CSV table of C-alpha atoms in Angstrom, one decimal:
chain,number,residue,atom,x,y,z
A,1,GLN,CA,93.2,163.1,91.2
A,2,VAL,CA,92.6,159.4,92.7
A,3,GLN,CA,92.0,156.7,89.6
A,4,LEU,CA,90.8,153.3,89.9
A,5,GLN,CA,91.4,150.8,87.2
A,6,GLU,CA,89.7,147.0,87.7
A,7,SER,CA,91.3,144.2,85.6
A,8,GLY,CA,90.6,140.5,85.2
A,9,PRO,CA,88.7,137.8,83.4
A,10,GLY,CA,85.9,139.2,81.6
A,11,LEU,CA,84.7,135.4,81.3
A,12,VAL,CA,84.3,132.8,84.5
A,13,LYS,CA,82.7,129.4,84.3
A,14,PRO,CA,79.9,128.6,86.5
A,15,SER,CA,81.2,127.2,89.7
A,16,GLU,CA,84.4,128.6,89.4
A,17,THR,CA,86.1,131.5,91.2
A,18,LEU,CA,85.8,135.0,90.0
A,19,SER,CA,89.2,137.6,90.7
A,20,LEU,CA,89.6,140.9,90.2
A,21,THR,CA,91.5,143.6,91.2
A,22,CYS,CA,91.7,147.4,91.3
A,23,THR,CA,94.7,149.3,90.9
A,24,VAL,CA,94.8,152.7,92.6
A,25,SER,CA,96.7,155.9,91.6
A,26,GLY,CA,96.6,159.6,93.5
A,27,GLY,CA,96.0,157.7,96.5
A,28,SER,CA,97.4,154.7,99.1
A,29,VAL,CA,94.9,152.2,100.3
A,30,SER,CA,96.4,151.7,103.5
A,31,SER,CA,95.7,155.6,104.6
A,32,GLY,CA,93.3,158.1,104.8
A,33,SER,CA,90.1,156.8,106.5
A,34,TYR,CA,89.0,155.4,103.4
A,35,TYR,CA,87.0,152.1,102.6
A,36,TRP,CA,88.1,150.4,99.2
A,37,SER,CA,84.7,148.5,98.1
A,38,TRP,CA,83.6,146.5,95.5
A,39,LEU,CA,80.3,146.8,93.8
A,40,ARG,CA,78.2,145.4,90.9
A,41,GLN,CA,75.4,146.0,88.5
A,42,PRO,CA,73.7,143.3,86.4
A,43,PRO,CA,72.9,143.8,83.1
A,44,GLY,CA,69.7,146.7,82.7
A,45,LYS,CA,69.6,146.4,86.8
A,46,GLY,CA,70.6,148.6,89.8
A,47,LEU,CA,73.6,149.0,91.6
A,48,GLU,CA,74.7,146.5,94.2
A,49,TRP,CA,77.6,147.1,97.0
A,50,ILE,CA,79.8,143.9,97.8
A,51,GLY,CA,81.4,145.1,100.1
A,52,HIS,CA,84.4,147.1,101.4
A,53,MET,CA,88.2,147.1,102.9
A,54,TYR,CA,88.7,149.8,105.6
A,55,TYR,CA,92.0,151.2,105.3
A,56,SER,CA,93.0,149.4,108.6
A,57,GLY,CA,92.4,146.1,106.9
A,58,SER,CA,88.9,145.7,108.2
A,59,PRO,CA,86.5,143.6,105.4
A,60,ASN,CA,82.9,144.1,105.6
A,61,TYR,CA,80.5,142.1,103.1
A,62,ASN,CA,77.3,142.3,101.9
A,63,PRO,CA,75.2,139.8,104.0
A,64,SER,CA,73.5,138.3,100.8
A,65,LEU,CA,77.1,137.5,99.5
A,66,GLU,CA,79.6,137.1,102.5
A,67,SER,CA,79.6,133.5,102.3
A,68,ARG,CA,81.3,133.7,98.6
A,69,VAL,CA,83.2,137.2,99.1
A,70,THR,CA,86.9,137.8,99.9
A,71,ILE,CA,88.4,141.7,99.3
A,72,SER,CA,92.0,142.0,100.2
A,73,LYS,CA,94.5,144.7,99.7
A,74,ASP,CA,98.0,144.4,98.9
A,75,THR,CA,99.5,147.8,100.4
A,76,SER,CA,102.7,147.4,98.2
A,77,LYS,CA,101.1,147.3,94.6
A,78,ASN,CA,98.4,149.9,96.2
A,79,GLN,CA,95.5,147.6,94.9
A,80,PHE,CA,92.5,146.1,96.5
A,81,SER,CA,91.2,142.7,95.1
A,82,LEU,CA,87.9,141.0,95.2
A,83,LYS,CA,87.4,137.3,94.9
A,84,LEU,CA,83.6,135.9,94.3
A,85,SER,CA,83.8,131.9,94.2
A,86,SER,CA,81.2,129.7,93.2
A,87,VAL,CA,79.8,132.0,91.1
A,88,THR,CA,76.6,131.2,88.6
A,89,ALA,CA,75.1,133.2,85.7
A,90,ALA,CA,73.5,135.6,88.1
A,91,ASP,CA,76.9,137.3,88.8
A,92,THR,CA,77.4,138.1,85.7
A,93,ALA,CA,77.3,141.9,85.7
A,94,ILE,CA,79.5,144.9,85.8
A,95,TYR,CA,81.6,145.2,88.5
A,96,TYR,CA,83.2,148.5,89.9
A,97,CYS,CA,85.7,149.2,92.5
A,98,ALA,CA,85.3,152.8,94.0
A,99,ARG,CA,86.6,155.1,97.1
A,100,TYR,CA,84.0,155.7,100.0
A,101,ARG,CA,84.6,157.5,102.8
A,102,GLU,CA,82.4,158.7,105.7
A,103,ASN,CA,81.9,162.2,108.1
A,104,ARG,CA,80.9,161.7,111.1
A,105,GLY,CA,78.7,164.2,112.4
A,106,LEU,CA,77.9,165.2,116.0
A,107,ILE,CA,74.0,163.7,115.2
A,108,ILE,CA,73.9,162.5,111.0
A,109,THR,CA,76.9,161.0,109.1
A,110,THR,CA,77.3,161.8,105.6
A,111,THR,CA,78.2,158.8,103.3
A,112,ILE,CA,79.6,159.3,99.2
A,113,PHE,CA,81.5,157.2,96.8
A,114,ASP,CA,83.5,160.1,95.8
A,115,TYR,CA,86.2,157.9,93.2
A,116,TRP,CA,84.9,155.0,90.8
A,117,GLY,CA,86.4,152.9,88.5
A,118,GLN,CA,85.5,152.4,85.1
A,119,GLY,CA,84.1,149.0,85.2
A,120,THR,CA,84.7,145.8,84.0
A,121,LEU,CA,82.0,143.4,82.6
A,122,VAL,CA,82.0,139.5,83.9
A,123,THR,CA,80.4,137.3,82.3
A,124,VAL,CA,79.7,133.7,84.0
A,125,SER,CA,79.2,131.5,81.4
A,126,SER,CA,80.5,128.0,80.2
B,1,SER,CA,63.9,144.2,98.3
B,2,SER,CA,66.6,147.3,99.4
B,3,GLU,CA,66.0,149.5,102.9
B,4,LEU,CA,66.4,152.5,100.4
B,5,THR,CA,63.1,152.8,98.1
B,6,GLN,CA,63.0,155.2,95.2
B,7,ASP,CA,60.6,155.7,92.4
B,8,PRO,CA,61.1,153.9,89.8
B,9,ALA,CA,60.6,156.5,86.8
B,10,VAL,CA,60.0,160.1,86.4
B,11,SER,CA,60.0,162.6,83.9
B,12,VAL,CA,60.2,166.2,83.1
B,13,ALA,CA,59.7,168.6,80.6
B,14,LEU,CA,62.7,170.3,79.4
B,15,GLY,CA,63.8,173.3,81.9
B,16,GLN,CA,60.9,172.3,84.5
B,17,THR,CA,62.0,171.7,88.1
B,18,VAL,CA,62.1,167.6,89.0
B,19,ARG,CA,62.6,166.1,92.7
B,20,ILE,CA,63.6,163.1,93.3
B,21,THR,CA,62.7,160.9,96.7
B,22,CYS,CA,64.6,158.3,98.8
B,23,GLN,CA,63.2,156.8,101.6
B,24,GLY,CA,64.3,154.8,104.4
B,25,ASP,CA,64.6,154.6,108.3
B,26,SER,CA,68.1,154.7,108.3
B,27,LEU,CA,68.2,158.6,106.5
B,28,ARG,CA,67.3,159.6,110.0
B,29,ARG,CA,70.8,159.0,110.6
B,30,TYR,CA,72.6,159.3,107.6
B,31,TYR,CA,72.6,161.4,105.0
B,32,ALA,CA,72.0,160.3,101.2
B,33,SER,CA,74.3,160.9,98.5
B,34,TRP,CA,73.3,160.8,95.0
B,35,TYR,CA,74.6,159.3,91.9
B,36,GLN,CA,73.7,159.9,88.3
B,37,GLN,CA,74.5,157.2,85.5
B,38,LYS,CA,74.3,157.4,82.1
B,39,PRO,CA,74.3,154.3,79.7
B,40,GLY,CA,77.4,152.7,79.1
B,41,GLN,CA,79.2,154.7,81.8
B,42,ALA,CA,80.1,154.5,85.8
B,43,PRO,CA,78.5,156.6,88.3
B,44,VAL,CA,78.9,159.6,88.7
B,45,VAL,CA,78.3,161.7,92.5
B,46,VAL,CA,76.0,164.5,91.7
B,47,MET,CA,75.2,165.4,95.8
B,48,TYR,CA,76.2,164.6,99.1
B,49,GLY,CA,75.8,165.7,102.5
B,50,LYS,CA,73.5,167.8,103.5
B,51,ASN,CA,73.6,169.5,100.1
B,52,ASN,CA,77.0,169.3,98.6
B,53,ARG,CA,77.6,169.2,95.1
B,54,PRO,CA,81.0,167.9,93.8
B,55,SER,CA,83.1,170.2,91.8
B,56,GLY,CA,81.9,170.2,87.8
B,57,ILE,CA,78.3,169.4,89.0
B,58,PRO,CA,75.7,172.1,87.8
B,59,ASP,CA,74.2,174.1,90.6
B,60,ARG,CA,70.9,173.4,89.3
B,61,PHE,CA,71.1,170.2,91.4
B,62,SER,CA,69.9,170.5,95.0
B,63,GLY,CA,69.8,167.8,97.7
B,64,SER,CA,67.4,168.0,100.9
B,65,SER,CA,66.7,166.0,103.5
B,66,SER,CA,63.4,165.3,106.4
B,67,GLY,CA,63.2,162.8,108.5
B,68,ASN,CA,63.8,159.5,106.7
B,69,THR,CA,63.3,161.4,102.9
B,70,ALA,CA,66.3,162.5,101.5
B,71,SER,CA,65.5,164.3,97.9
B,72,LEU,CA,67.5,165.3,95.0
B,73,THR,CA,66.1,168.4,93.0
B,74,ILE,CA,67.1,169.4,89.6
B,75,THR,CA,65.8,172.5,88.7
B,76,GLY,CA,65.6,173.6,85.0
B,77,ALA,CA,66.5,169.7,83.9
B,78,GLN,CA,68.4,169.6,80.4
B,79,ALA,CA,68.1,167.1,78.3
B,80,GLU,CA,71.6,165.9,79.6
B,81,ASP,CA,70.7,164.8,82.7
B,82,GLU,CA,68.5,161.9,81.8
B,83,ALA,CA,69.6,159.0,83.3
B,84,ASP,CA,68.9,156.9,85.9
B,85,TYR,CA,69.2,158.2,89.4
B,86,TYR,CA,70.7,156.2,92.7
B,87,CYS,CA,70.6,157.0,96.7
B,88,ASN,CA,73.0,155.5,98.6
B,89,SER,CA,73.7,155.5,102.4
B,90,ARG,CA,74.1,152.9,105.1
B,91,ASN,CA,71.4,150.2,106.2
B,92,SER,CA,69.2,150.7,109.4
B,93,SER,CA,71.4,149.3,111.6
B,94,GLY,CA,74.6,150.9,110.1
B,95,ASN,CA,76.5,148.2,109.4
B,96,HIS,CA,76.5,148.2,106.0
B,97,VAL,CA,75.7,150.0,102.5
B,98,VAL,CA,72.9,150.3,100.8
B,99,PHE,CA,71.4,151.9,97.0
B,100,GLY,CA,68.2,152.5,96.8
B,101,GLY,CA,66.7,150.5,93.4
B,102,GLY,CA,67.2,153.4,91.3
B,103,THR,CA,65.0,156.2,89.4
B,104,THR,CA,65.0,156.9,85.5
B,105,VAL,CA,64.9,160.4,84.8
B,106,THR,CA,63.3,161.1,81.2
B,107,VAL,CA,63.7,164.9,80.1
B,108,LEU,CA,60.4,165.4,77.4
């Protein structure tokens, strides 16, 4: 059973960098054709995909956040991380890490976030 | 605005059937997956692919897709099905992941 657990500061000051880590157990961040993903959910709002890193190391980011986001992984610790720079109050949200995979068919592709962390609330405030 | 469009809210009488829809051009090339989120909890996948339920998801949940519209149907809705439901897929260009805005299901 794959498990993911987010960790990091719950309070970040405006203009600083938000840093979170996701520790994976029961699976490897460096194998299996999975995308290791970060998502967030502002209070009372919907889900937003931040970005992901393919198991082989290629990152892909939400265009609306791309200039501020870096996702990396540490295979020795079986972790992947999120850095979001120059944060403002609008970045206050519950941040989730999750595993994403795709199954490509001849015509149509199946997508799924099959495992999620419990989420961690990050508040941006001075 | 999201590339996947969902109705913000629907209601259903206990034991009746409700269908939640998700529209987007990318759904002609990608099956939507569906997530149930209850207050204070992380989302849980309830449907993916053509009509695949993960282990532990009741068979009252079913999925379908036609053209640019994906649907999640709850047949015989129960009180515990009251939640927010999100659809997910790629965007129309296929280079990013997107979510619908979510549908709040109220069981009356």
